[in-house]
Coordinates of C-alpha atoms in Angstrom, one line a residue:
X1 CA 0.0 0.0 0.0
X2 CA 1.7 3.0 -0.8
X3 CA -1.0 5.7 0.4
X4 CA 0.0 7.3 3.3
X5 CA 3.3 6.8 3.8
X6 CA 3.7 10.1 5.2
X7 CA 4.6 9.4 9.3
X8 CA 6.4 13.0 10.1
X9 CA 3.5 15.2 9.1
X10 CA 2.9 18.1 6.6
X11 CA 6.6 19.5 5.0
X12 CA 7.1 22.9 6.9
X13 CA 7.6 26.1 4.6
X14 CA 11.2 27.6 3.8
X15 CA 12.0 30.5 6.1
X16 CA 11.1 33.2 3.4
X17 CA 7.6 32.4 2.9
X18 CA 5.4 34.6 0.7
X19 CA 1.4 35.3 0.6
X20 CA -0.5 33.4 -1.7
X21 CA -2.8 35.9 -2.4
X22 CA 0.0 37.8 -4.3
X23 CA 0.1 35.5 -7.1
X24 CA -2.4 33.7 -9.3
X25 CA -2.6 29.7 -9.5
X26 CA -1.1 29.2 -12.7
X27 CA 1.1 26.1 -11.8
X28 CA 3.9 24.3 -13.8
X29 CA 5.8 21.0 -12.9
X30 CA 9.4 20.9 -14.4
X31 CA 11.0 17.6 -15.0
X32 CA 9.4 16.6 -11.3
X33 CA 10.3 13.2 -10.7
X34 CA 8.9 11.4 -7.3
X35 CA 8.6 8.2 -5.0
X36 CA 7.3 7.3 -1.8
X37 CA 9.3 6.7 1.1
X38 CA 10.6 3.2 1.5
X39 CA 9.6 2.3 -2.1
X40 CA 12.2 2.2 -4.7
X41 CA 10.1 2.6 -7.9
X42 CA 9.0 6.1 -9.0
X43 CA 5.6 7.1 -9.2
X44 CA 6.8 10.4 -11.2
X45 CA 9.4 10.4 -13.8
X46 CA 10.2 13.5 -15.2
X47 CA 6.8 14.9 -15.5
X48 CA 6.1 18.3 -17.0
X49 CA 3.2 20.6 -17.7
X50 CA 1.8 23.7 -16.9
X51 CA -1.7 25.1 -16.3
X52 CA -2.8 28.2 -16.6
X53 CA -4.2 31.0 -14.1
X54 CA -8.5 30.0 -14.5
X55 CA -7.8 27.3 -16.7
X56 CA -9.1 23.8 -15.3
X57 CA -7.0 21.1 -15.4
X58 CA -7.9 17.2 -15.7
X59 CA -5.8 14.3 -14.1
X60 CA -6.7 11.1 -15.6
X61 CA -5.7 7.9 -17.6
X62 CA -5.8 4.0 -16.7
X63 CA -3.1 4.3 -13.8
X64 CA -4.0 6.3 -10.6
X65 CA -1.4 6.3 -8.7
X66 CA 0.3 9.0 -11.1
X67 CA -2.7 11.7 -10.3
X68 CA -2.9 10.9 -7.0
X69 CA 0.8 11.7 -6.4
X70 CA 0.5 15.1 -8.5
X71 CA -2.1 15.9 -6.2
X72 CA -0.5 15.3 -2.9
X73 CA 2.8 17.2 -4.6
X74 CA 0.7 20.1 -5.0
X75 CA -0.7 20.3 -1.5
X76 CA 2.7 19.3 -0.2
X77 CA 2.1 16.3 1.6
X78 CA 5.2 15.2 -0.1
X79 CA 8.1 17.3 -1.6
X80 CA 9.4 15.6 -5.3
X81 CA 12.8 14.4 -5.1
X82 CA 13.9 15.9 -8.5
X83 CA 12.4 19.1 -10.4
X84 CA 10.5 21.7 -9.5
X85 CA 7.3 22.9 -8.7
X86 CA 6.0 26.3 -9.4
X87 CA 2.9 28.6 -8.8
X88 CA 2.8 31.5 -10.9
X89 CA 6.6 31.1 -11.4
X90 CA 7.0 31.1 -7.5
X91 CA 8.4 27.8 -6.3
X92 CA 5.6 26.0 -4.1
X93 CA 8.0 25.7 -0.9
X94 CA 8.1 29.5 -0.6
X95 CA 4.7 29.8 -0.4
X96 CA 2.4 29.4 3.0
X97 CA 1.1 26.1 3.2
X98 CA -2.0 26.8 4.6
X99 CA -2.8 29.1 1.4
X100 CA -1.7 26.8 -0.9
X101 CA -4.3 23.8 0.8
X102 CA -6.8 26.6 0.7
X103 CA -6.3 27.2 -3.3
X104 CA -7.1 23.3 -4.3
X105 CA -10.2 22.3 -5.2
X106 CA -9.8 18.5 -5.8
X107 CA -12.8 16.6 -7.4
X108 CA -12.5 12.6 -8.0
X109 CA -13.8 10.9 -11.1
X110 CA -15.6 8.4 -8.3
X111 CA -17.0 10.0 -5.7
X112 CA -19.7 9.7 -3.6
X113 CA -21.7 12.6 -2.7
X114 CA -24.3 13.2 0.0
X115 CA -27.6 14.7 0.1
X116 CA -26.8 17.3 2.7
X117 CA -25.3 20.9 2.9
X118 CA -21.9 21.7 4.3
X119 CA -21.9 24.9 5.6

């Protein structure tokens, strides 16, 4: 099982950290290459792409372990071992975590969803 792997909590944020607010959510991997701890096969090789500021993006194919690692890469539950990963040409450890986890919005191809409000 390689989901939560994670035992030493979230990554903490370099010393200069910088608003989120300043800069849009146009994000771009470079050549971000990644593995879980303790497993020696990558889930990421070299991956690059970039999404525009308002543009939706769609994470999909037959294997899911590859979205599912781009998505905890992007809310830093995990830090790629190779590459970089940038938000409006900022790299994503200089910004404030809790900003960045507020930016998301994650929806899964299958999910389940109740008949109830959240407030």
């Amino acid at each position: 099982d390689l989901e939560n792997k994670n035992t030493d909590g979230p990554r903490p944020c370099s010393e200069n950290v910088r608003d989120m607010a300043q800069y849009g959510v146009a994000v771009e991997l470079r050549n971000v290459s990644s593995r879980y701890p303790d497993v020696t096969l990558w889930s990421l090789r070299d991956v690059s792409f970039r999404v525009e500021r308002g543009q939706p993006a769609v994470l999909g194919g037959d294997e899911q372990l590859w979205s599912s690692t781009i998505l905890k890469l992007l809310a830093r539950l995990y830090d790629p071992q190779r590459g970089a990963i940038l938000v409006d040409g900022q790299e994503i450890r200089t910004l404030r975590l809790e900003d960045l986890r507020n930016t998301l919005t994650v929806m899964f191809q299958a999910c389940k969803l109740l008949p109830m409000s959240v407030h």
